[in-house]
CSV table of C-alpha atoms and ligand atoms in Angstrom, one decimal:
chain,number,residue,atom,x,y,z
A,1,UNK,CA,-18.9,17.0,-16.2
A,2,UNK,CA,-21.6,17.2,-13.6
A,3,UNK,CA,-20.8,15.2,-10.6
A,4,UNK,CA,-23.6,13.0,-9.0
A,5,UNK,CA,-23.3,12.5,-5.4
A,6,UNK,CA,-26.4,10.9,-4.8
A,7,UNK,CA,-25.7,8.1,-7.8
A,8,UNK,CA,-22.2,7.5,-5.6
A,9,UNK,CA,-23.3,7.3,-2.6
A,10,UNK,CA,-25.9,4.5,-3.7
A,11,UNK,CA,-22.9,2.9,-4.2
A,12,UNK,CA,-21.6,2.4,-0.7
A,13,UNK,CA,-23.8,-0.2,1.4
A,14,UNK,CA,-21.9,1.7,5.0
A,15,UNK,CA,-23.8,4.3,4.0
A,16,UNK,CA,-27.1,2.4,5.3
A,17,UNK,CA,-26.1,2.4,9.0
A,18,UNK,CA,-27.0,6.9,8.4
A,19,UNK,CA,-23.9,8.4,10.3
A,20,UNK,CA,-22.1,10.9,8.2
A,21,UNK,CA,-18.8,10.2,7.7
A,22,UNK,CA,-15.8,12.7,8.3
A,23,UNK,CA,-13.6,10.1,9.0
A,24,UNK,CA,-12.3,9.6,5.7
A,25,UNK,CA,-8.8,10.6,6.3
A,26,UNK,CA,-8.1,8.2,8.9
A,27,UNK,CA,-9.8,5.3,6.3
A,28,UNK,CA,-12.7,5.8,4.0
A,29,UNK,CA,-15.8,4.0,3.4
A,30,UNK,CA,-15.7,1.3,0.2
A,31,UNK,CA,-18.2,0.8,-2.8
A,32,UNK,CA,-19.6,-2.4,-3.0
A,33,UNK,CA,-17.8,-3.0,-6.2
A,34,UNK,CA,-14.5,-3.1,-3.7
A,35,UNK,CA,-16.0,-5.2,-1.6
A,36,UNK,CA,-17.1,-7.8,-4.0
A,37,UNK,CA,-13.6,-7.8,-5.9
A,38,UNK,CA,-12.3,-8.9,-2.8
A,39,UNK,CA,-14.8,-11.7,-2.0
A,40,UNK,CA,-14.9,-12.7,-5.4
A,41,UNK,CA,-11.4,-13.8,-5.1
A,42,UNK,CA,-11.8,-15.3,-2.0
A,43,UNK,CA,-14.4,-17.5,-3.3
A,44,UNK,CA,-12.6,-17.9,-6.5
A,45,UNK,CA,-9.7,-20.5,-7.2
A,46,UNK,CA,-6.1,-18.1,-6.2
A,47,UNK,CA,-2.8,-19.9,-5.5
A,48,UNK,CA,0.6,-18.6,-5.1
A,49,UNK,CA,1.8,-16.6,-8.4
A,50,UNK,CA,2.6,-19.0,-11.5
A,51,UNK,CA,1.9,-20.6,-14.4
A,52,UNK,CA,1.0,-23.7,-14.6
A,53,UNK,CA,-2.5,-23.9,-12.6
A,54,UNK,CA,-5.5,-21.5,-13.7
A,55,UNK,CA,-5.3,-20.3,-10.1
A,56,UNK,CA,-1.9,-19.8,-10.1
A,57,UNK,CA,-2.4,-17.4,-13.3
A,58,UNK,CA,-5.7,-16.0,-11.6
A,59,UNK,CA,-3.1,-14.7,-8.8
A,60,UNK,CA,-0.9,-13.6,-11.1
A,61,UNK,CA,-3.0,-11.9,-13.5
A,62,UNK,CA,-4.4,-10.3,-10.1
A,63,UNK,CA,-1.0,-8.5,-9.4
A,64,UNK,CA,-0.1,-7.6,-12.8
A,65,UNK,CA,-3.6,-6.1,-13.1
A,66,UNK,CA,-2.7,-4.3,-9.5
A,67,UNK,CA,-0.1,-2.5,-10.7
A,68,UNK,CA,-1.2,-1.6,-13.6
A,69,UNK,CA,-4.1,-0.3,-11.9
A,70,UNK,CA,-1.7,2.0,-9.3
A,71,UNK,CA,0.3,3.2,-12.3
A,72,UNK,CA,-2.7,4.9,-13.8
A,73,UNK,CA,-3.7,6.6,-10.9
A,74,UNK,CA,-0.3,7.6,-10.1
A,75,UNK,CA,1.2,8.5,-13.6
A,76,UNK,CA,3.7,5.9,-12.6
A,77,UNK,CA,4.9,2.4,-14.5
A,78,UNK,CA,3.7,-1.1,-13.4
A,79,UNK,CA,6.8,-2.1,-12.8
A,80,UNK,CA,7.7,0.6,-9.9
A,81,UNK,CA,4.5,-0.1,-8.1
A,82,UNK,CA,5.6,-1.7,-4.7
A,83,UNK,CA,2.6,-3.6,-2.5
A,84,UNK,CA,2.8,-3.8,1.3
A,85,UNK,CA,1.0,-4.2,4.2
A,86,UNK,CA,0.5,-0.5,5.1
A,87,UNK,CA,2.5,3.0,3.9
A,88,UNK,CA,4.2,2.5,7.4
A,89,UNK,CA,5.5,-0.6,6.6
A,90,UNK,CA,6.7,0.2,3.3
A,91,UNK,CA,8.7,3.0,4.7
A,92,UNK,CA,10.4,1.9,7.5
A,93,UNK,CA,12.1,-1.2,5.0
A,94,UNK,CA,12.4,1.4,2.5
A,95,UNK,CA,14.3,3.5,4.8
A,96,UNK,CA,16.2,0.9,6.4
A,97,UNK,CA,17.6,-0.1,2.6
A,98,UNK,CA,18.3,3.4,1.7
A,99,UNK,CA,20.0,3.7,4.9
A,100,UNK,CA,22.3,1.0,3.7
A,101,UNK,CA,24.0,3.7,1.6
A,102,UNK,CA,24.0,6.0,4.1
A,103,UNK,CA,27.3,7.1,6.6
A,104,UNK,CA,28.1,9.0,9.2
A,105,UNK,CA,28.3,13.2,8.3
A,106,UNK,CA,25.5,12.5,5.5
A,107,UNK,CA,21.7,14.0,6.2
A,108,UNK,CA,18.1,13.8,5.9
A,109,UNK,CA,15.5,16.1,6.1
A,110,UNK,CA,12.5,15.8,7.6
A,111,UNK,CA,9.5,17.9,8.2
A,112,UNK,CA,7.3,18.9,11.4
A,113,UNK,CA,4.3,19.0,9.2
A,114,UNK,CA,4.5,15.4,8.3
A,115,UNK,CA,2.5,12.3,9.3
A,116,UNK,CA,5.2,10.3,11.9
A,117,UNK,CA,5.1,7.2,9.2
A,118,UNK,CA,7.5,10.0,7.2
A,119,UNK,CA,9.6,11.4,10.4
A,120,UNK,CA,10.1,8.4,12.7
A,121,UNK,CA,11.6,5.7,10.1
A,122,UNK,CA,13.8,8.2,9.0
A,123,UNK,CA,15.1,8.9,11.8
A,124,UNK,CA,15.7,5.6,13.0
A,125,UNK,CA,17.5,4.8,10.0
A,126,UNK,CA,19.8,7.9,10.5
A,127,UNK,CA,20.6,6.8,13.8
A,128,UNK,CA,21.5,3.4,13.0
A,129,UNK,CA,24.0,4.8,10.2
A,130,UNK,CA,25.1,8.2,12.0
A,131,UNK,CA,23.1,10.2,10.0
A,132,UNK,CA,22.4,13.5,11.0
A,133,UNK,CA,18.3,14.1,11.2
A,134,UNK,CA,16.9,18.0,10.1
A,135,UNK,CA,13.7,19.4,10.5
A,136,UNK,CA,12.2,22.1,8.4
A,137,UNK,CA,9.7,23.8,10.2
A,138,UNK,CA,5.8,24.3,8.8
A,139,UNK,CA,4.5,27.8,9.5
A,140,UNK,CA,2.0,27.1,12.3
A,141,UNK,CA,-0.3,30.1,11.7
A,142,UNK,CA,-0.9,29.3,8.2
A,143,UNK,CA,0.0,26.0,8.5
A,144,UNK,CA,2.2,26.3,5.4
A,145,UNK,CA,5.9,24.0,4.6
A,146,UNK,CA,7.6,27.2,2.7
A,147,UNK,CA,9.8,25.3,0.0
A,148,UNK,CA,12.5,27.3,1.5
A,149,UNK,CA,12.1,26.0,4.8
A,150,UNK,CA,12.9,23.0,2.9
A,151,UNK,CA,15.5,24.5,0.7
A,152,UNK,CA,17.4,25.5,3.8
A,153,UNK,CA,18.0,22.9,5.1
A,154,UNK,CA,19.9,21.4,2.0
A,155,UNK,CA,23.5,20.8,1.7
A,156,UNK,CA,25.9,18.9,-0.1
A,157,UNK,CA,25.8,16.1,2.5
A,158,UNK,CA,21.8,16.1,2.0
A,159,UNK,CA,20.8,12.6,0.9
A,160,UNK,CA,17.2,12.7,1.5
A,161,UNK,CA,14.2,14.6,1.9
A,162,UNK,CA,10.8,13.3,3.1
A,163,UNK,CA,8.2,15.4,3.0
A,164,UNK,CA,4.5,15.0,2.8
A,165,UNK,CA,2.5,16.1,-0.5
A,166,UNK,CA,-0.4,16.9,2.0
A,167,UNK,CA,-1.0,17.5,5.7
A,168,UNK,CA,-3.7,14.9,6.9
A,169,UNK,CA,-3.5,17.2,9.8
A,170,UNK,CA,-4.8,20.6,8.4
A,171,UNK,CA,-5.0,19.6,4.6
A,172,UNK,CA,-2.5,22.1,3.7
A,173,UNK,CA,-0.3,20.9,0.3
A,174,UNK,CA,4.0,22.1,0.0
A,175,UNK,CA,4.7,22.5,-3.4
A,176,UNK,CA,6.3,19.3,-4.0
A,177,UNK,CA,7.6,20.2,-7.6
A,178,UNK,CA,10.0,23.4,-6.2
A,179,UNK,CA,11.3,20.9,-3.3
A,180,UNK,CA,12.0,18.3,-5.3
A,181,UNK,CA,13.8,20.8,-7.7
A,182,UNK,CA,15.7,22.2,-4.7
A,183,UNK,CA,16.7,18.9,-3.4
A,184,UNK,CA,17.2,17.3,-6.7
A,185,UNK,CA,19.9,20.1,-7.6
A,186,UNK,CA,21.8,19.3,-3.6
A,187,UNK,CA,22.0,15.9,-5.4
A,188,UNK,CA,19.1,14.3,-2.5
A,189,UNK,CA,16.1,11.8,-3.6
A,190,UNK,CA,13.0,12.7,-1.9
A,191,UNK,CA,10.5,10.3,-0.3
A,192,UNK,CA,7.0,11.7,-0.8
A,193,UNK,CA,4.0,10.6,1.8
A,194,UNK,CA,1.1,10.8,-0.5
A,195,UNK,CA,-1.4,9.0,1.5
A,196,UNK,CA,-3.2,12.1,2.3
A,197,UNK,CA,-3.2,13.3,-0.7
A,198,UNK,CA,-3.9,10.8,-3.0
A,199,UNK,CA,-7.8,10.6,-2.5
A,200,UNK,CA,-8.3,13.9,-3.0
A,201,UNK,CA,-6.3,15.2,-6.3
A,202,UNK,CA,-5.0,13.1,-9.3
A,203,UNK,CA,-1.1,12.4,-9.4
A,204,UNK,CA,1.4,12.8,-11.8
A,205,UNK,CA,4.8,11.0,-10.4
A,206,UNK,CA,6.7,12.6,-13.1
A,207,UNK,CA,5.2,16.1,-12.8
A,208,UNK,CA,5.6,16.0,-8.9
A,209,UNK,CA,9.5,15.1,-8.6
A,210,UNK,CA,8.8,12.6,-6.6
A,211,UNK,CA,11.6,9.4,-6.5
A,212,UNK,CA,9.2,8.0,-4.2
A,213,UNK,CA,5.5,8.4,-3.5
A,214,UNK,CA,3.5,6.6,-0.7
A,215,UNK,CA,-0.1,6.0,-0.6
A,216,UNK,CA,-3.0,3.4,1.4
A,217,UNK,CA,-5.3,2.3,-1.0
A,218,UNK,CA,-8.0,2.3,2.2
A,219,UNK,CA,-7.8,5.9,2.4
A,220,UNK,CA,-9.1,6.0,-1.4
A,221,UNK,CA,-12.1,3.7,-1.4
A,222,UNK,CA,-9.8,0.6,-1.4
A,223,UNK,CA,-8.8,-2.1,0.9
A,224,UNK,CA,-6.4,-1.7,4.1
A,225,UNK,CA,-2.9,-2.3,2.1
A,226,UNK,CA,0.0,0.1,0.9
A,227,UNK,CA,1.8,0.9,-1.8
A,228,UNK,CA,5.0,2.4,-2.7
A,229,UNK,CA,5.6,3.9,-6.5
A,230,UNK,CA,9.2,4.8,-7.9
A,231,UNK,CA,11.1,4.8,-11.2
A,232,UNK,CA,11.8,0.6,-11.7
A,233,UNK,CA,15.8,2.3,-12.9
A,234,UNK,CA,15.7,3.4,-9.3
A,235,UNK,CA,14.4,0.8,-7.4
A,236,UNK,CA,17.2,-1.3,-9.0
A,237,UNK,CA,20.1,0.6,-7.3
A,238,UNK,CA,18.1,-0.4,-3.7
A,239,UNK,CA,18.8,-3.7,-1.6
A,240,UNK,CA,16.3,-4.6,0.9
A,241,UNK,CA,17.1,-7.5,3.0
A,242,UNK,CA,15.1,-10.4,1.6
A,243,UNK,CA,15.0,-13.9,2.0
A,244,UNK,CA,17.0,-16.0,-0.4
A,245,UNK,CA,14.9,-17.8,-2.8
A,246,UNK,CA,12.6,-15.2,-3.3
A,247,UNK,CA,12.6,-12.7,-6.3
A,248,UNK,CA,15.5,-10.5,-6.5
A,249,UNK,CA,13.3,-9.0,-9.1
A,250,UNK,CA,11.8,-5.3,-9.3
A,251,UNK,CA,9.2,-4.7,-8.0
A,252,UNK,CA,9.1,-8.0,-6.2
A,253,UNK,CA,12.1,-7.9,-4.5
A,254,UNK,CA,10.7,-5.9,-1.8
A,255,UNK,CA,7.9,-7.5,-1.1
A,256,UNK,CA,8.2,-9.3,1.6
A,257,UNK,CA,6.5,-12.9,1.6
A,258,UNK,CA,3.6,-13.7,-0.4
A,259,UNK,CA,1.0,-11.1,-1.5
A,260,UNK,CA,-2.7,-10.1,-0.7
A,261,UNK,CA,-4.5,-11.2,-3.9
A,262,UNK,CA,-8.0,-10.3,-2.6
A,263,UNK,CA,-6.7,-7.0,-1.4
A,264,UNK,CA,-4.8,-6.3,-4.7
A,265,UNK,CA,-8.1,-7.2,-6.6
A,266,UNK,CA,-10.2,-4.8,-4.2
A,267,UNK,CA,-7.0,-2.4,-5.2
A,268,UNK,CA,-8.1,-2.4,-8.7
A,269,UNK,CA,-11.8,-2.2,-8.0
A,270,UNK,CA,-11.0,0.5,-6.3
A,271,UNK,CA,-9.4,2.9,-9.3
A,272,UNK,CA,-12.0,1.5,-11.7
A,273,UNK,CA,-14.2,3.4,-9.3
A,274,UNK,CA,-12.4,6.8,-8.9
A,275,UNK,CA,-12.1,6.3,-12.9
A,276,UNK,CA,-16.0,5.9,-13.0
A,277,UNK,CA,-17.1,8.5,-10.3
A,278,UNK,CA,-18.4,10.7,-13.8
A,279,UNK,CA,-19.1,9.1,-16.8
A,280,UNK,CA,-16.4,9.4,-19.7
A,281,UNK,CA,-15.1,7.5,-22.7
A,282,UNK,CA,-11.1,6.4,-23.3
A,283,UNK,CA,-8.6,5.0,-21.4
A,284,UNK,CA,-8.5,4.6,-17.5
A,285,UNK,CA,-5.7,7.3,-16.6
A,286,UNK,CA,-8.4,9.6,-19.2
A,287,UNK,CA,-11.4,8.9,-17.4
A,288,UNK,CA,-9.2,9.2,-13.8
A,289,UNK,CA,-8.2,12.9,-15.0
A,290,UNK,CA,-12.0,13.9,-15.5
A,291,UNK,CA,-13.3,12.3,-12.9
A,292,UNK,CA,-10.7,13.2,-10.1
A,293,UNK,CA,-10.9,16.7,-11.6
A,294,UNK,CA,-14.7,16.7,-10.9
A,295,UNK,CA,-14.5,15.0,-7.4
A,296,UNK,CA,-12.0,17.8,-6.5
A,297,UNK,CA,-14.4,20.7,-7.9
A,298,UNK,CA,-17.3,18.5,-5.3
A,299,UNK,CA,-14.7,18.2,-2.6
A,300,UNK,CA,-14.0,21.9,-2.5
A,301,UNK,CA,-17.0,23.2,-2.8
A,302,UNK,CA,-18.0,21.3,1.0
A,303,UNK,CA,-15.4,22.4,2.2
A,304,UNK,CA,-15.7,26.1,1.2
A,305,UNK,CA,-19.5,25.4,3.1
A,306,UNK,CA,-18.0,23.5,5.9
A,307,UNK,CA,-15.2,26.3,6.7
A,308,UNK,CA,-17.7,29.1,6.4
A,309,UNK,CA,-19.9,27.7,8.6
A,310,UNK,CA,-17.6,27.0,11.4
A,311,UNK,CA,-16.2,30.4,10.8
A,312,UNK,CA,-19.2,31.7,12.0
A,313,UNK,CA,-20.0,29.8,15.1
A,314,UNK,CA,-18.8,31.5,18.3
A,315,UNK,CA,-15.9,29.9,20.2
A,316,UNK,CA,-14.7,27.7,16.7
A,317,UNK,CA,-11.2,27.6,16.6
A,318,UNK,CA,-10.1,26.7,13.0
A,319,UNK,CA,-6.2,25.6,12.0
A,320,UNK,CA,-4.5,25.9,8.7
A,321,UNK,CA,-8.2,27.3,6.7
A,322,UNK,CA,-5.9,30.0,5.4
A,323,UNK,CA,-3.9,27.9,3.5
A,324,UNK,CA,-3.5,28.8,-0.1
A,325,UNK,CA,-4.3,24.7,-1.2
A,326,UNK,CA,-6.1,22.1,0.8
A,327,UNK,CA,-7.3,19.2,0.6
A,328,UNK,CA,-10.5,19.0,1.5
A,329,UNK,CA,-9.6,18.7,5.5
A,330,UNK,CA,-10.7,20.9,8.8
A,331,UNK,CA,-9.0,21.0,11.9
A,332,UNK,CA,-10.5,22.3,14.9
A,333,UNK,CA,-11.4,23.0,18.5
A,334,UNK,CA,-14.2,24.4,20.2
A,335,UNK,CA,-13.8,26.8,23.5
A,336,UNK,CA,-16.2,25.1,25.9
A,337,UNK,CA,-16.0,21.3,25.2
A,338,UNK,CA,-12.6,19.6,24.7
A,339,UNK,CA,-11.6,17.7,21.4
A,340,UNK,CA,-12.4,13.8,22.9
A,341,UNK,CA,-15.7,14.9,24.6
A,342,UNK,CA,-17.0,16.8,21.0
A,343,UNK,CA,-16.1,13.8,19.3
A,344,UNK,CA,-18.1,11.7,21.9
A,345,UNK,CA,-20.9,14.1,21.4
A,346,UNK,CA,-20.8,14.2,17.7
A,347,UNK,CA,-21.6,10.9,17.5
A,348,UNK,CA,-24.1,10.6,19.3
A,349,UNK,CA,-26.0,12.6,17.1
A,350,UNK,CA,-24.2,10.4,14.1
A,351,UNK,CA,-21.7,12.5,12.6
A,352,UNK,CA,-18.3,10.3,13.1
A,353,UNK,CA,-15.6,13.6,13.1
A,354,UNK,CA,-12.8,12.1,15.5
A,355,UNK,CA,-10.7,14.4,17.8
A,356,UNK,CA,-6.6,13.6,18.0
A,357,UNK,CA,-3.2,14.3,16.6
A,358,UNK,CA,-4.0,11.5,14.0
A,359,UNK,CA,-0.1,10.6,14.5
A,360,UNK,CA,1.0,14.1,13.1
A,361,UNK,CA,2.3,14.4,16.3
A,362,UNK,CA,4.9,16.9,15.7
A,363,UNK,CA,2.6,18.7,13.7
A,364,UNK,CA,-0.2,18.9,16.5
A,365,UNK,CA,2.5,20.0,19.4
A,366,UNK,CA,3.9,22.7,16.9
A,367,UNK,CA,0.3,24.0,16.9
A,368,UNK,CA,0.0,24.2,20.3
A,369,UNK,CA,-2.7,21.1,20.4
A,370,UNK,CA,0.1,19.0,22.0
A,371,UNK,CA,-0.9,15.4,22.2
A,372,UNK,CA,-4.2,16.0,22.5
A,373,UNK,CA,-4.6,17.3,18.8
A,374,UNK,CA,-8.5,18.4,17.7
A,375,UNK,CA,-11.5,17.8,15.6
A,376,UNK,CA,-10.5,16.8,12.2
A,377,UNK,CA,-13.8,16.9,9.7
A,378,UNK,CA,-12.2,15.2,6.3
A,379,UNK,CA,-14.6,15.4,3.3
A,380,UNK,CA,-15.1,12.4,1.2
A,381,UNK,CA,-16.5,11.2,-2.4
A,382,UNK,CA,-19.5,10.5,-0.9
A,383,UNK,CA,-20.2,13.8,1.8
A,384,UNK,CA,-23.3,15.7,0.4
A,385,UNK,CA,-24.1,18.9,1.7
A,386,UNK,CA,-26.5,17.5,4.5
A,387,UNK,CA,-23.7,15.6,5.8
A,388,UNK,CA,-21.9,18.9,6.5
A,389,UNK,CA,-25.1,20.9,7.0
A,390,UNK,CA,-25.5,17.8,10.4
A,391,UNK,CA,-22.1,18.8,11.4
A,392,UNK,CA,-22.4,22.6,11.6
A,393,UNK,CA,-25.7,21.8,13.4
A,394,UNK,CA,-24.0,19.5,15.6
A,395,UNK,CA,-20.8,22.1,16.5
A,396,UNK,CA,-23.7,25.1,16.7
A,397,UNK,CA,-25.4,23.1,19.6
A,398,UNK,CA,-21.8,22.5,21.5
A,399,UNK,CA,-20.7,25.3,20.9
A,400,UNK,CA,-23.7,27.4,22.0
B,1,PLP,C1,-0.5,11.4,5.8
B,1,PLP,C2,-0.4,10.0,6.3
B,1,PLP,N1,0.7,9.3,6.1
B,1,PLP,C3,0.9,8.1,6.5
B,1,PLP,C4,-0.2,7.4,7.1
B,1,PLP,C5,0.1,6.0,7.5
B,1,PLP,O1,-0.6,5.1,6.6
B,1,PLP,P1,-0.6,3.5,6.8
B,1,PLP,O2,-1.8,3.3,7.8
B,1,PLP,O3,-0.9,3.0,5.5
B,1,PLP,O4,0.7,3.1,7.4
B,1,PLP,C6,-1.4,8.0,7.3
B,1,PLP,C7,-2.5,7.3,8.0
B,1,PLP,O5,-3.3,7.9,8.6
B,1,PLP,C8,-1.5,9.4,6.9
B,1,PLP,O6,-2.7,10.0,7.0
């Protein structure tokens, strides 16, 4: 199935202002069908979740429909779909309840290729409990997490690993289903950050070994919220600290005070989307498969342009382009301008590509960027080829 960029990017009203947008990974640009999901609840009649008044069942009907919504695109079940305020949040009280189990001798692994929303809370936890903290190490020429760096690391006293299904650094994706084996066989769950991931490829929870799986909704054409996705059997043998007459519930129970009903609705509005980017017949998780299956084909095909192109500028310094699978993601520097004054002078001629470590800060230090980081150019559902055809022109002039 042919995918129509132009028909998509009618769809999103930022669009209008004319800058080109490579800042999806750090949040993407929304359809005006997200937009008015979440006004139209604003406007609409929502109380707390209940019962009794039509706008208590609007809110709840709002949630269930949420998490139903995240278990299609995910491959998960309604009832292991977890909401919270960001994939930060959701960590650092998962990890603090995991932790719970936790003593000193055990250990958790973490990786310098990760985002620091799946090192630091980790990390904290240990320390709180005694818990020894290791790092596998990436490969920083190819930009590559070998599953044995991983595999390692494990060892009896292993209780978890956290490790990113996708760099939002350099785009470059471990192969989650041989470290989850690994890990699974040393007896450790493993915490997946898919926030990177998620917009780009269609996941299968089940197929991925993943006990956990992380992911924004605003980096995939939804509102600014995050969610957390795990087998309901699991979440059961997990106690957050809560307050007292709240839910003890799964999911429920770790969500912290009362939900964002507009956001969950803009949530949903959101997958219809992805589900609708190609026309196609059957049920939502169906249409998802073709559709994310053609975005990806899209996705890569820009980036094959984009990478070319900045291969053949003089003084382009590219990171992690030789990795086997990417998401559609560039990192890079340029000789004669640094990273913050490119990105300065990128958009002024309206191509938004910002320059940093984007919080892969171990990442960008084993790389030799330190904290300055670099030029990240992330390709979205709605780049066209004149989008990146702008940027090449724009790193030709700085460069030249
Ligand atoms: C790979 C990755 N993980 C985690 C995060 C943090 O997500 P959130 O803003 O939802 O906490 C980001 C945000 O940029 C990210 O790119």
């Amino acid at each position: 199935m042919t995918y129509d960029v132009a028909a998509v990017r009618a769809r999103f009203p930022a669009l209008e202002e004319g800058a080109a947008h490579f800042d999806g990974p750090g949040g993407s640009q929304v359809p005006d069908v997200v937009a008015d999901a979440v006004a139209g609840t604003l406007r609409a009649a929502v109380s707390n979740r209940g019962v009794t008044t039509a706008a208590e069942r609007r809110a709840d009907g709002i949630v269930a429909e949420a998490r139903q919504a995240m278990a299609d695109l995910l491959a998960a079940v309604p009832s292991g779909i977890v909401f919270g305020r960001s994939m930060t949040q959701l960590t650092y009280d998962m990890a603090r309840a995991l932790a719970k189990q936790w003593g000193p001798g055990d250990e958790v692994v973490v990786t310098t290729l990760d985002h620091d929303a799946n090192i630091r809370p980790w990390v904290h936890a240990a320390e709180a409990r005694g818990v020894t903290v290791r790092r596998a190490d990436f490969d920083d020429k190819s930009g590559e997490l070998d599953v044995a760096a991983v595999a390692g690391l494990l060892t009896g006293r292993t209780r978890l690993v956290a490790v990113t299904a996708a760099s939002n650094l350099l785009g470059t994706r471990p192969d989650i289903p041989a470290i989850a084996e690994r890990a699974h066989a040393a007896g450790a769950l493993v915490y997946v950050d898919g926030v990177h991931l998620t917009p780009h490829s269609l996941v299968d929870l089940g197929r991925l070994g993943a006990d956990f799986y992380a992911c924004s909704p605003y980096k995939f054409l939804g509102p600014h919220l995050g969610v957390l996705a795990a087998d309901p059997a699991l979440l059961e043998t997990v106690r957050p600290d809560k307050l007292l007459p709240s839910s003890d519930a799964v999911p429920e129970r770790f969500e912290l005070g009362t939900l964002p009903y507009e956001l969950l609705a803009g949530t949903t509005a959101a997958v219809d989307f992805l589900a609708g980017l190609v026309p196609g017949e059957g049920g939502r998780r169906e249409r998802l498969t073709v559709s994310m299956a053609a975005l990806e084909r899209h996705e890569q095909a820009l980036l094959r342009r984009l990478d070319a192109g900045l291969a053949e500028i003089a003084g382009v310094t590219l990171y992690g382009a030789a990795g086997r699978r990417r998401t559609p993601t560039t990192l890079f520097s340029l000789d004669r301008v640094t990273p913050a004054e490119a990105y300065r002078l990128l958009a002024e001629r309206g191509v938004n590509a910002p320059a940093s470590h984007f919080y892969a800060l171990e990442c960008s230090r084993r790389l030799g960027l330190g904290d300055t980081g670099a030029i990240r150019a992330g390709i979205a559902p709605y780049t066209d080829e004149s989008d990146v055809d702008r940027l090449l022109r724009g790193v030709r002039e700085l460069a030249g």
